[in-house]
PDB file of C-alpha atoms in Angstrom:
ATOM      1  CA  MET A   1      99.255 -43.210  70.593  1.00 41.00           C
ATOM      2  CA  SER A   2     102.393 -45.362  70.437  1.00 41.00           C
ATOM      3  CA  PRO A   3     105.591 -44.253  72.125  1.00 45.00           C
ATOM      4  CA  SER A   4     108.158 -42.541  69.973  1.00 43.00           C
ATOM      5  CA  PRO A   5     111.608 -44.082  69.549  1.00 46.00           C
ATOM      6  CA  LEU A   6     114.154 -43.079  72.177  1.00 46.00           C
ATOM      7  CA  PRO A   7     117.617 -44.090  70.942  1.00 48.00           C
ATOM      8  CA  LEU A   8     119.711 -44.981  73.977  1.00 51.00           C
ATOM      9  CA  VAL A   9     123.024 -45.842  72.357  1.00 50.00           C
ATOM     10  CA  ASN A  10     125.889 -43.465  71.742  1.00 49.00           C
ATOM     11  CA  LEU A  11     128.655 -45.379  69.975  1.00 48.00           C
ATOM     12  CA  SER A  12     131.239 -42.630  70.212  1.00 45.00           C
ATOM     13  CA  PRO A  13     133.554 -42.321  73.217  1.00 43.00           C
ATOM     14  CA  SER A  14     132.939 -38.586  73.395  1.00 41.00           C
ATOM     15  CA  GLY A  15     130.492 -36.704  75.523  1.00 44.00           C
ATOM     16  CA  GLY A  16     132.293 -37.261  78.803  1.00 43.00           C
ATOM     17  CA  LYS A  17     131.890 -41.051  78.755  1.00 49.00           C
ATOM     18  CA  LEU A  18     134.663 -43.044  80.382  1.00 48.00           C
ATOM     19  CA  ILE A  19     134.176 -45.881  77.902  1.00 62.00           C
ATOM     20  CA  SER A  20     132.029 -46.505  74.817  1.00 77.00           C
ATOM     21  CA  PHE A  21     130.030 -49.599  73.924  1.00 83.00           C
ATOM     22  CA  PRO A  22     132.513 -50.847  71.276  1.00 86.00           C
ATOM     23  CA  GLU A  23     135.449 -50.298  73.647  1.00 87.00           C
ATOM     24  CA  ALA A  24     133.685 -52.189  76.442  1.00 88.00           C
ATOM     25  CA  SER A  25     132.842 -55.000  74.019  1.00 91.00           C
ATOM     26  CA  THR A  26     136.431 -55.344  72.783  1.00 92.00           C
ATOM     27  CA  LEU A  27     138.028 -55.168  76.234  1.00 92.00           C
ATOM     28  CA  SER A  28     135.523 -57.623  77.708  1.00 94.00           C
ATOM     29  CA  THR A  29     136.043 -60.185  74.972  1.00 95.00           C
ATOM     30  CA  VAL A  30     139.818 -59.986  74.567  1.00 95.00           C
ATOM     31  CA  GLY A  31     140.695 -59.492  78.243  1.00 94.00           C
ATOM     32  CA  ASN A  32     138.613 -62.402  79.480  1.00 96.00           C
ATOM     33  CA  LEU A  33     139.797 -64.677  76.667  1.00 96.00           C
ATOM     34  CA  LEU A  34     143.315 -64.075  77.994  1.00 94.00           C
ATOM     35  CA  VAL A  35     142.167 -64.985  81.509  1.00 94.00           C
ATOM     36  CA  CYS A  36     140.713 -68.289  80.271  1.00 95.00           C
ATOM     37  CA  ALA A  37     143.844 -68.994  78.229  1.00 94.00           C
ATOM     38  CA  ALA A  38     146.104 -68.264  81.219  1.00 92.00           C
ATOM     39  CA  VAL A  39     144.273 -70.810  83.369  1.00 93.00           C
ATOM     40  CA  GLY A  40     144.223 -73.335  80.542  1.00 92.00           C
ATOM     41  CA  LEU A  41     147.950 -73.009  79.829  1.00 92.00           C
ATOM     42  CA  ASN A  42     149.271 -72.914  83.378  1.00 90.00           C
ATOM     43  CA  ARG A  43     148.723 -75.883  85.663  1.00 89.00           C
ATOM     44  CA  LYS A  44     149.325 -73.945  88.873  1.00 89.00           C
ATOM     45  CA  LEU A  45     146.345 -71.719  88.025  1.00 91.00           C
ATOM     46  CA  ARG A  46     143.965 -74.686  87.789  1.00 92.00           C
ATOM     47  CA  THR A  47     142.433 -74.329  91.231  1.00 93.00           C
ATOM     48  CA  VAL A  48     138.793 -74.634  92.233  1.00 95.00           C
ATOM     49  CA  THR A  49     138.658 -70.887  92.885  1.00 94.00           C
ATOM     50  CA  ASN A  50     139.978 -70.164  89.411  1.00 94.00           C
ATOM     51  CA  TYR A  51     137.495 -72.593  87.823  1.00 96.00           C
ATOM     52  CA  PHE A  52     134.720 -70.391  89.174  1.00 97.00           C
ATOM     53  CA  LEU A  53     136.563 -67.259  88.038  1.00 95.00           C
ATOM     54  CA  VAL A  54     136.873 -68.792  84.557  1.00 97.00           C
ATOM     55  CA  SER A  55     133.103 -69.302  84.594  1.00 97.00           C
ATOM     56  CA  LEU A  56     132.790 -65.613  85.456  1.00 97.00           C
ATOM     57  CA  ALA A  57     135.242 -64.776  82.651  1.00 97.00           C
ATOM     58  CA  VAL A  58     133.192 -66.825  80.160  1.00 97.00           C
ATOM     59  CA  ALA A  59     130.111 -64.824  81.148  1.00 97.00           C
ATOM     60  CA  ASP A  60     132.118 -61.626  80.638  1.00 96.00           C
ATOM     61  CA  ILE A  61     133.279 -62.857  77.210  1.00 97.00           C
ATOM     62  CA  CYS A  62     129.648 -63.405  76.266  1.00 96.00           C
ATOM     63  CA  VAL A  63     128.817 -59.911  77.527  1.00 95.00           C
ATOM     64  CA  GLY A  64     131.402 -58.474  75.150  1.00 94.00           C
ATOM     65  CA  ALA A  65     130.616 -60.740  72.199  1.00 95.00           C
ATOM     66  CA  LEU A  66     126.822 -61.029  72.557  1.00 94.00           C
ATOM     67  CA  ALA A  67     125.186 -58.820  75.180  1.00 93.00           C
ATOM     68  CA  ILE A  68     126.771 -55.497  74.207  1.00 92.00           C
ATOM     69  CA  PRO A  69     126.027 -55.943  70.461  1.00 92.00           C
ATOM     70  CA  CYS A  70     122.449 -56.830  71.449  1.00 92.00           C
ATOM     71  CA  ALA A  71     122.322 -53.721  73.657  1.00 89.00           C
ATOM     72  CA  ILE A  72     123.500 -51.589  70.731  1.00 89.00           C
ATOM     73  CA  LEU A  73     120.738 -52.960  68.485  1.00 91.00           C
ATOM     74  CA  THR A  74     117.952 -52.741  71.069  1.00 89.00           C
ATOM     75  CA  GLY A  75     119.240 -49.296  72.021  1.00 85.00           C
ATOM     76  CA  VAL A  76     118.029 -48.056  68.631  1.00 88.00           C
ATOM     77  CA  GLY A  77     114.823 -50.113  68.727  1.00 89.00           C
ATOM     78  CA  VAL A  78     115.936 -53.094  66.621  1.00 90.00           C
ATOM     79  CA  PRO A  79     114.422 -55.596  65.913  1.00 92.00           C
ATOM     80  CA  ARG A  80     111.013 -54.070  65.200  1.00 90.00           C
ATOM     81  CA  HIS A  81     107.762 -56.025  65.209  1.00 91.00           C
ATOM     82  CA  ASN A  82     109.400 -59.217  66.489  1.00 93.00           C
ATOM     83  CA  LEU A  83     108.559 -59.475  70.172  1.00 93.00           C
ATOM     84  CA  TYR A  84     110.192 -62.814  70.943  1.00 93.00           C
ATOM     85  CA  LEU A  85     113.462 -62.023  69.192  1.00 95.00           C
ATOM     86  CA  CYS A  86     113.437 -58.677  71.003  1.00 94.00           C
ATOM     87  CA  LEU A  87     112.858 -60.368  74.369  1.00 94.00           C
ATOM     88  CA  LEU A  88     115.548 -62.951  73.639  1.00 94.00           C
ATOM     89  CA  MET A  89     118.107 -60.230  72.865  1.00 93.00           C
ATOM     90  CA  LEU A  90     117.163 -58.315  75.999  1.00 91.00           C
ATOM     91  CA  SER A  91     117.265 -61.504  78.089  1.00 93.00           C
ATOM     92  CA  VAL A  92     120.853 -62.337  77.088  1.00 93.00           C
ATOM     93  CA  LEU A  93     122.340 -59.821  79.508  1.00 89.00           C
ATOM     94  CA  ILE A  94     119.998 -60.956  82.291  1.00 93.00           C
ATOM     95  CA  MET A  95     121.199 -64.549  81.838  1.00 96.00           C
ATOM     96  CA  LEU A  96     124.859 -63.540  81.823  1.00 95.00           C
ATOM     97  CA  THR A  97     124.471 -61.259  84.842  1.00 94.00           C
ATOM     98  CA  GLN A  98     122.824 -64.082  86.763  1.00 96.00           C
ATOM     99  CA  SER A  99     125.604 -66.477  85.779  1.00 96.00           C
ATOM    100  CA  SER A 100     128.163 -63.945  87.049  1.00 96.00           C
ATOM    101  CA  ILE A 101     126.354 -63.649  90.373  1.00 96.00           C
ATOM    102  CA  PHE A 102     126.214 -67.421  90.791  1.00 97.00           C
ATOM    103  CA  SER A 103     129.931 -67.682  89.960  1.00 96.00           C
ATOM    104  CA  LEU A 104     130.750 -65.049  92.575  1.00 97.00           C
ATOM    105  CA  LEU A 105     128.548 -66.883  95.088  1.00 97.00           C
ATOM    106  CA  ALA A 106     130.371 -70.138  94.324  1.00 97.00           C
ATOM    107  CA  VAL A 107     133.715 -68.406  94.949  1.00 96.00           C
ATOM    108  CA  ALA A 108     132.462 -67.046  98.286  1.00 96.00           C
ATOM    109  CA  VAL A 109     131.204 -70.474  99.388  1.00 97.00           C
ATOM    110  CA  GLU A 110     134.496 -72.070  98.307  1.00 96.00           C
ATOM    111  CA  ARG A 111     136.435 -69.589 100.454  1.00 94.00           C
ATOM    112  CA  TYR A 112     134.039 -70.224 103.356  1.00 96.00           C
ATOM    113  CA  VAL A 113     134.699 -73.965 103.162  1.00 95.00           C
ATOM    114  CA  ALA A 114     138.463 -73.355 102.941  1.00 92.00           C
ATOM    115  CA  ILE A 115     138.410 -71.270 106.141  1.00 91.00           C
ATOM    116  CA  PHE A 116     135.773 -72.971 108.282  1.00 93.00           C
ATOM    117  CA  LEU A 117     135.830 -76.574 106.997  1.00 94.00           C
ATOM    118  CA  PRO A 118     139.489 -77.069 106.067  1.00 91.00           C
ATOM    119  CA  PHE A 119     139.475 -80.822 106.758  1.00 93.00           C
ATOM    120  CA  ARG A 120     136.553 -81.353 104.371  1.00 95.00           C
ATOM    121  CA  TYR A 121     137.793 -78.949 101.710  1.00 94.00           C
ATOM    122  CA  HIS A 122     139.508 -81.525  99.471  1.00 94.00           C
ATOM    123  CA  THR A 123     136.458 -83.774  99.690  1.00 96.00           C
ATOM    124  CA  LEU A 124     133.902 -81.085  98.890  1.00 96.00           C
ATOM    125  CA  MET A 125     135.836 -78.793  96.567  1.00 96.00           C
ATOM    126  CA  THR A 126     137.046 -81.218  93.920  1.00 96.00           C
ATOM    127  CA  PRO A 127     137.432 -80.193  90.259  1.00 95.00           C
ATOM    128  CA  ARG A 128     134.551 -82.531  89.385  1.00 96.00           C
ATOM    129  CA  ASN A 129     132.244 -80.904  91.945  1.00 97.00           C
ATOM    130  CA  ALA A 130     133.321 -77.455  90.758  1.00 97.00           C
ATOM    131  CA  ILE A 131     132.395 -78.311  87.162  1.00 97.00           C
ATOM    132  CA  LEU A 132     129.019 -79.684  88.308  1.00 98.00           C
ATOM    133  CA  VAL A 133     128.337 -76.479  90.247  1.00 98.00           C
ATOM    134  CA  ILE A 134     129.277 -74.391  87.209  1.00 98.00           C
ATOM    135  CA  LEU A 135     126.923 -76.385  84.960  1.00 98.00           C
ATOM    136  CA  VAL A 136     124.059 -76.009  87.448  1.00 98.00           C
ATOM    137  CA  THR A 137     124.630 -72.252  87.800  1.00 97.00           C
ATOM    138  CA  TRP A 138     124.561 -71.753  84.031  1.00 98.00           C
ATOM    139  CA  VAL A 139     121.349 -73.770  83.663  1.00 98.00           C
ATOM    140  CA  LEU A 140     119.689 -71.770  86.467  1.00 97.00           C
ATOM    141  CA  ALA A 141     120.886 -68.475  84.963  1.00 97.00           C
ATOM    142  CA  PHE A 142     119.507 -69.530  81.570  1.00 96.00           C
ATOM    143  CA  LEU A 143     116.098 -70.358  83.054  1.00 96.00           C
ATOM    144  CA  ILE A 144     115.933 -67.100  85.037  1.00 96.00           C
ATOM    145  CA  GLY A 145     116.797 -65.100  81.923  1.00 94.00           C
ATOM    146  CA  LEU A 146     114.081 -66.855  79.905  1.00 94.00           C
ATOM    147  CA  VAL A 147     111.274 -65.847  82.296  1.00 96.00           C
ATOM    148  CA  PRO A 148     110.263 -62.801  80.173  1.00 95.00           C
ATOM    149  CA  LEU A 149     109.960 -65.081  77.130  1.00 93.00           C
ATOM    150  CA  MET A 150     107.601 -67.315  79.110  1.00 94.00           C
ATOM    151  CA  GLY A 151     105.042 -64.515  79.400  1.00 93.00           C
ATOM    152  CA  TRP A 152     106.245 -62.077  82.082  1.00 95.00           C
ATOM    153  CA  HIS A 153     106.578 -59.082  79.767  1.00 94.00           C
ATOM    154  CA  LYS A 154     104.722 -55.994  78.603  1.00 93.00           C
ATOM    155  CA  THR A 155     102.472 -55.762  75.575  1.00 88.00           C
ATOM    156  CA  PRO A 156     104.682 -54.198  72.888  1.00 84.00           C
ATOM    157  CA  PRO A 157     103.697 -50.775  71.505  1.00 84.00           C
ATOM    158  CA  ASP A 158     102.125 -50.398  68.062  1.00 88.00           C
ATOM    159  CA  SER A 159     105.357 -48.888  66.784  1.00 87.00           C
ATOM    160  CA  GLY A 160     107.081 -52.236  67.336  1.00 88.00           C
ATOM    161  CA  TYR A 161     110.277 -50.666  68.650  1.00 91.00           C
ATOM    162  CA  CYS A 162     112.401 -53.039  70.739  1.00 91.00           C
ATOM    163  CA  PHE A 163     113.265 -50.868  73.720  1.00 89.00           C
ATOM    164  CA  PHE A 164     113.886 -52.344  77.156  1.00 90.00           C
ATOM    165  CA  VAL A 165     111.359 -50.128  78.943  1.00 88.00           C
ATOM    166  CA  PHE A 166     108.715 -50.857  76.288  1.00 90.00           C
ATOM    167  CA  VAL A 167     108.715 -54.656  76.513  1.00 93.00           C
ATOM    168  CA  VAL A 168     110.326 -55.791  79.799  1.00 93.00           C
ATOM    169  CA  ASP A 169     107.996 -55.752  82.799  1.00 95.00           C
ATOM    170  CA  MET A 170     109.597 -53.758  85.616  1.00 95.00           C
ATOM    171  CA  THR A 171     107.878 -55.908  88.241  1.00 96.00           C
ATOM    172  CA  TYR A 172     109.970 -58.801  86.899  1.00 96.00           C
ATOM    173  CA  MET A 173     113.145 -56.718  86.881  1.00 96.00           C
ATOM    174  CA  VAL A 174     112.663 -55.324  90.397  1.00 97.00           C
ATOM    175  CA  TYR A 175     110.868 -57.943  92.487  1.00 97.00           C
ATOM    176  CA  PHE A 176     112.090 -61.141  90.849  1.00 97.00           C
ATOM    177  CA  ASN A 177     115.383 -60.292  89.158  1.00 96.00           C
ATOM    178  CA  PHE A 178     116.774 -57.627  91.511  1.00 97.00           C
ATOM    179  CA  PHE A 179     115.392 -58.490  94.949  1.00 97.00           C
ATOM    180  CA  ALA A 180     115.336 -62.300  94.659  1.00 97.00           C
ATOM    181  CA  CYS A 181     118.085 -63.135  92.157  1.00 97.00           C
ATOM    182  CA  VAL A 182     120.594 -60.297  92.587  1.00 97.00           C
ATOM    183  CA  LEU A 183     120.238 -58.577  95.954  1.00 97.00           C
ATOM    184  CA  ALA A 184     119.681 -61.718  98.056  1.00 98.00           C
ATOM    185  CA  PRO A 185     122.847 -63.499  96.778  1.00 98.00           C
ATOM    186  CA  LEU A 186     124.841 -60.276  97.156  1.00 98.00           C
ATOM    187  CA  VAL A 187     123.771 -59.947 100.801  1.00 98.00           C
ATOM    188  CA  VAL A 188     124.754 -63.581 101.434  1.00 98.00           C
ATOM    189  CA  MET A 189     128.157 -63.014  99.823  1.00 98.00           C
ATOM    190  CA  PHE A 190     128.875 -59.865 101.814  1.00 98.00           C
ATOM    191  CA  LEU A 191     127.960 -61.704 105.030  1.00 98.00           C
ATOM    192  CA  ILE A 192     130.263 -64.600 104.093  1.00 97.00           C
ATOM    193  CA  TYR A 193     133.215 -62.301 103.456  1.00 97.00           C
ATOM    194  CA  ALA A 194     132.478 -60.324 106.627  1.00 96.00           C
ATOM    195  CA  LYS A 195     132.601 -63.541 108.669  1.00 96.00           C
ATOM    196  CA  ILE A 196     135.816 -64.615 106.911  1.00 94.00           C
ATOM    197  CA  PHE A 197     137.560 -61.308 107.616  1.00 94.00           C
ATOM    198  CA  VAL A 198     136.458 -61.175 111.261  1.00 93.00           C
ATOM    199  CA  THR A 199     137.433 -64.798 111.936  1.00 92.00           C
ATOM    200  CA  VAL A 200     140.795 -64.718 110.170  1.00 89.00           C
ATOM    201  CA  LYS A 201     141.855 -61.420 111.740  1.00 87.00           C
ATOM    202  CA  ARG A 202     140.868 -62.723 115.173  1.00 88.00           C
ATOM    203  CA  GLN A 203     143.040 -65.793 114.611  1.00 85.00           C
ATOM    204  CA  VAL A 204     145.964 -63.662 113.423  1.00 81.00           C
ATOM    205  CA  ARG A 205     145.743 -61.567 116.604  1.00 83.00           C
ATOM    206  CA  ARG A 206     145.535 -64.706 118.746  1.00 83.00           C
ATOM    207  CA  ILE A 207     148.590 -66.214 117.054  1.00 78.00           C
ATOM    208  CA  ALA A 208     150.489 -62.956 117.534  1.00 75.00           C
ATOM    209  CA  ALA A 209     149.569 -62.935 121.234  1.00 77.00           C
ATOM    210  CA  GLU A 210     150.720 -66.538 121.642  1.00 73.00           C
ATOM    211  CA  ARG A 211     154.023 -65.758 119.945  1.00 68.00           C
ATOM    212  CA  GLY A 212     154.506 -62.766 122.209  1.00 62.00           C
ATOM    213  CA  GLY A 213     153.804 -64.901 125.277  1.00 58.00           C
ATOM    214  CA  GLY A 214     156.111 -67.681 124.148  1.00 57.00           C
ATOM    215  CA  VAL A 215     153.286 -70.240 123.918  1.00 55.00           C
ATOM    216  CA  GLY A 216     153.744 -73.095 121.414  1.00 55.00           C
ATOM    217  CA  GLY A 217     156.427 -73.670 118.797  1.00 57.00           C
ATOM    218  CA  ALA A 218     157.719 -70.532 117.115  1.00 62.00           C
ATOM    219  CA  GLU A 219     158.004 -72.150 113.683  1.00 68.00           C
ATOM    220  CA  GLY A 220     154.487 -73.590 113.810  1.00 66.00           C
ATOM    221  CA  GLN A 221     153.003 -70.270 114.882  1.00 68.00           C
ATOM    222  CA  ALA A 222     154.883 -68.420 112.152  1.00 72.00           C
ATOM    223  CA  ALA A 223     153.553 -70.861 109.547  1.00 76.00           C
ATOM    224  CA  ARG A 224     149.993 -70.473 110.839  1.00 76.00           C
ATOM    225  CA  ALA A 225     150.299 -66.680 110.834  1.00 73.00           C
ATOM    226  CA  ALA A 226     151.621 -66.717 107.260  1.00 78.00           C
ATOM    227  CA  SER A 227     148.757 -68.999 106.208  1.00 78.00           C
ATOM    228  CA  MET A 228     146.168 -66.708 107.786  1.00 79.00           C
ATOM    229  CA  LYS A 229     147.684 -63.662 106.074  1.00 81.00           C
ATOM    230  CA  ARG A 230     147.522 -65.454 102.720  1.00 84.00           C
ATOM    231  CA  GLU A 231     143.861 -66.203 103.347  1.00 84.00           C
ATOM    232  CA  ILE A 232     143.214 -62.532 104.125  1.00 86.00           C
ATOM    233  CA  LYS A 233     144.967 -61.488 100.911  1.00 86.00           C
ATOM    234  CA  THR A 234     143.016 -64.015  98.834  1.00 88.00           C
ATOM    235  CA  ALA A 235     139.693 -63.074 100.413  1.00 91.00           C
ATOM    236  CA  THR A 236     140.440 -59.369  99.941  1.00 91.00           C
ATOM    237  CA  SER A 237     141.183 -59.864  96.245  1.00 91.00           C
ATOM    238  CA  LEU A 238     138.012 -61.866  95.671  1.00 93.00           C
ATOM    239  CA  PHE A 239     135.939 -59.433  97.722  1.00 95.00           C
ATOM    240  CA  LEU A 240     137.230 -56.631  95.494  1.00 95.00           C
ATOM    241  CA  VAL A 241     135.827 -58.459  92.452  1.00 95.00           C
ATOM    242  CA  LEU A 242     132.474 -58.738  94.246  1.00 97.00           C
ATOM    243  CA  PHE A 243     132.520 -55.100  95.367  1.00 97.00           C
ATOM    244  CA  LEU A 244     133.290 -53.902  91.843  1.00 96.00           C
ATOM    245  CA  PHE A 245     130.455 -56.005  90.429  1.00 97.00           C
ATOM    246  CA  THR A 246     128.053 -54.525  92.986  1.00 97.00           C
ATOM    247  CA  ALA A 247     129.192 -50.952  92.354  1.00 97.00           C
ATOM    248  CA  CYS A 248     128.790 -51.363  88.588  1.00 96.00           C
ATOM    249  CA  TRP A 249     125.362 -53.005  88.625  1.00 96.00           C
ATOM    250  CA  ILE A 250     123.463 -51.435  91.538  1.00 97.00           C
ATOM    251  CA  PRO A 251     122.960 -48.021  89.817  1.00 96.00           C
ATOM    252  CA  LEU A 252     121.057 -49.625  86.920  1.00 95.00           C
ATOM    253  CA  HIS A 253     118.893 -51.665  89.289  1.00 97.00           C
ATOM    254  CA  VAL A 254     118.151 -48.541  91.345  1.00 96.00           C
ATOM    255  CA  ILE A 255     116.982 -46.816  88.154  1.00 95.00           C
ATOM    256  CA  ASN A 256     114.736 -49.816  87.411  1.00 95.00           C
ATOM    257  CA  CYS A 257     113.230 -49.476  90.906  1.00 96.00           C
ATOM    258  CA  PHE A 258     112.631 -45.781  90.258  1.00 94.00           C
ATOM    259  CA  LEU A 259     110.933 -46.541  86.919  1.00 92.00           C
ATOM    260  CA  LEU A 260     108.623 -49.043  88.630  1.00 94.00           C
ATOM    261  CA  LEU A 261     107.725 -46.923  91.664  1.00 94.00           C
ATOM    262  CA  CYS A 262     107.397 -43.680  89.717  1.00 92.00           C
ATOM    263  CA  PRO A 263     106.468 -44.587  86.128  1.00 88.00           C
ATOM    264  CA  GLY A 264     105.590 -41.017  85.211  1.00 86.00           C
ATOM    265  CA  CYS A 265     108.840 -39.524  86.505  1.00 88.00           C
ATOM    266  CA  PRO A 266     111.474 -38.686  83.884  1.00 89.00           C
ATOM    267  CA  VAL A 267     114.902 -40.325  84.054  1.00 88.00           C
ATOM    268  CA  PRO A 268     117.689 -38.252  82.443  1.00 90.00           C
ATOM    269  CA  LEU A 269     118.905 -40.084  79.345  1.00 85.00           C
ATOM    270  CA  GLU A 270     122.545 -39.365  80.225  1.00 87.00           C
ATOM    271  CA  LEU A 271     122.076 -40.943  83.655  1.00 91.00           C
ATOM    272  CA  LEU A 272     120.460 -44.055  82.180  1.00 88.00           C
ATOM    273  CA  LEU A 273     123.129 -44.400  79.492  1.00 86.00           C
ATOM    274  CA  THR A 274     125.909 -43.978  82.060  1.00 89.00           C
ATOM    275  CA  ALA A 275     124.390 -46.705  84.262  1.00 92.00           C
ATOM    276  CA  ILE A 276     124.117 -49.062  81.271  1.00 90.00           C
ATOM    277  CA  ILE A 277     127.709 -48.451  80.176  1.00 89.00           C
ATOM    278  CA  LEU A 278     128.913 -48.858  83.775  1.00 92.00           C
ATOM    279  CA  SER A 279     127.238 -52.271  84.020  1.00 93.00           C
ATOM    280  CA  HIS A 280     128.885 -53.402  80.774  1.00 91.00           C
ATOM    281  CA  ALA A 281     132.245 -51.931  81.771  1.00 91.00           C
ATOM    282  CA  ASN A 282     132.396 -54.293  84.747  1.00 94.00           C
ATOM    283  CA  SER A 283     133.114 -57.161  82.353  1.00 94.00           C
ATOM    284  CA  ALA A 284     135.948 -55.172  80.770  1.00 93.00           C
ATOM    285  CA  VAL A 285     137.593 -54.275  84.086  1.00 93.00           C
ATOM    286  CA  ASN A 286     137.646 -57.745  85.662  1.00 92.00           C
ATOM    287  CA  PRO A 287     140.682 -59.083  83.703  1.00 92.00           C
ATOM    288  CA  PHE A 288     142.796 -56.130  84.841  1.00 90.00           C
ATOM    289  CA  LEU A 289     141.691 -56.779  88.415  1.00 89.00           C
ATOM    290  CA  TYR A 290     142.662 -60.454  88.174  1.00 86.00           C
ATOM    291  CA  ALA A 291     146.107 -59.543  86.823  1.00 83.00           C
ATOM    292  CA  SER A 292     146.764 -56.856  89.451  1.00 82.00           C
ATOM    293  CA  GLU A 293     145.594 -58.954  92.402  1.00 74.00           C
ATOM    294  CA  ASN A 294     146.968 -62.304  91.194  1.00 72.00           C
ATOM    295  CA  PRO A 295     150.515 -62.035  89.795  1.00 65.00           C
ATOM    296  CA  ALA A 296     150.159 -65.555  88.368  1.00 64.00           C
ATOM    297  CA  MET A 297     147.790 -64.109  85.758  1.00 65.00           C
ATOM    298  CA  SER A 298     150.202 -61.369  84.726  1.00 58.00           C
ATOM    299  CA  ALA A 299     152.332 -61.240  81.596  1.00 50.00           C
ATOM    300  CA  GLY A 300     155.282 -62.832  83.357  1.00 47.00           C
ATOM    301  CA  ASP A 301     153.331 -66.000  83.903  1.00 54.00           C
ATOM    302  CA  TRP A 302     152.492 -66.196  80.220  1.00 49.00           C
ATOM    303  CA  ALA A 303     156.219 -66.585  79.616  1.00 49.00           C
ATOM    304  CA  ASP A 304     156.307 -69.494  82.085  1.00 54.00           C
ATOM    305  CA  ALA A 305     153.347 -71.148  80.369  1.00 50.00           C
ATOM    306  CA  ARG A 306     154.977 -70.615  76.995  1.00 52.00           C
ATOM    307  CA  SER A 307     158.195 -72.199  78.235  1.00 52.00           C
ATOM    308  CA  GLN A 308     156.278 -75.189  79.620  1.00 53.00           C
ATOM    309  CA  LYS A 309     154.547 -75.733  76.277  1.00 48.00           C
ATOM    310  CA  GLN A 310     157.788 -75.513  74.339  1.00 47.00           C
ATOM    311  CA  GLU A 311     159.402 -78.061  76.676  1.00 48.00           C
ATOM    312  CA  LYS A 312     156.529 -80.465  76.032  1.00 44.00           C
ATOM    313  CA  TRP A 313     156.871 -80.073  72.269  1.00 37.00           C
ATOM    314  CA  CYS A 314     160.609 -80.704  72.544  1.00 39.00           C
ATOM    315  CA  GLN A 315     159.902 -83.891  74.506  1.00 42.00           C
ATOM    316  CA  TRP A 316     157.463 -85.008  71.820  1.00 39.00           C
ATOM    317  CA  GLY A 317     160.064 -84.271  69.153  1.00 39.00           C
ATOM    318  CA  THR A 318     157.963 -81.624  67.398  1.00 36.00           C
ATOM    319  CA  LEU A 319     157.816 -77.870  67.541  1.00 33.00           C
ATOM    320  CA  PRO A 320     155.220 -75.548  65.996  1.00 33.00           C
ATOM    321  CA  SER A 321     156.492 -73.497  63.104  1.00 34.00           C
ATOM    322  CA  ASN A 322     155.401 -70.279  64.822  1.00 34.00           C
ATOM    323  CA  MET A 323     156.952 -71.207  68.184  1.00 28.00           C
ATOM    324  CA  GLY A 324     158.297 -67.692  68.659  1.00 35.00           C
ATOM    325  CA  ASP A 325     154.774 -66.268  68.525  1.00 35.00           C
ATOM    326  CA  TRP A 326     153.332 -68.571  71.213  1.00 28.00           C
ATOM    327  CA  GLY A 327     151.553 -66.690  73.956  1.00 34.00           C
ATOM    328  CA  LYS A 328     151.720 -63.302  72.299  1.00 33.00           C
TER     329      LYS A 328
END
């Protein structure tokens, strides 16, 4: 007897949901497009850290434009009787999630180099190297997401419904995807940030003690203290992005573990749907986090970028006809 269809998607924002699938899709796409545009328009935002954050934003754009629409279709069992198209649609989110994790890992490593290898930073963390790292992470994410299409999947039911639990092998999702490709990088990132915070705070206390004891030049110590505080602020902001990603994605992976270890145990549909929406909502929230933690990505900086563009057009002797709408 083939399993009966279990529609998982509720398109309406009602029913106590904080956000619906269409809302998450729109916010993810538009918000992260603005992040990419802000970095592209403003030279002072073109840092190695922000290159990796743009890679993360591109993954979030794809979540809104591709993964969530695919989730809506597979949530009602579409496409039917087409296993490989079904697996491809279900694999899209796996690829994008993996790309996000690799981008976050690249950011953590970049901060580690900035703190612990400052004299080698400008040699290692060049824009060219950053772009190479981004390309490699996307290729790896693509290959990891394609594993189900290469044979690691369930035999589809006779009904042909394209539901995640019907066709995706939970051993792949738990042992390979979660433990090896998600949890291991997350642990590494948390350890990196823990070491950064401990080291920087220790240096701040040491500088404060030296200033109190009158050791060294006051101006030099003040500059070092200010630099260390900036590093703490930057690391805190980036750690918040990582923490939010973890909080949004771990519930769904825990449910996958439960489904594997107790296949006969029922999982409340509302709980599963909430975990799915929470994972998608992470992509929608990130742009707001960037803007709140980095004032250079706020609306005020759009005005600066707009002014810079208009100055360039004036120098070239041409102005766009819709100049007043630039940056809106």
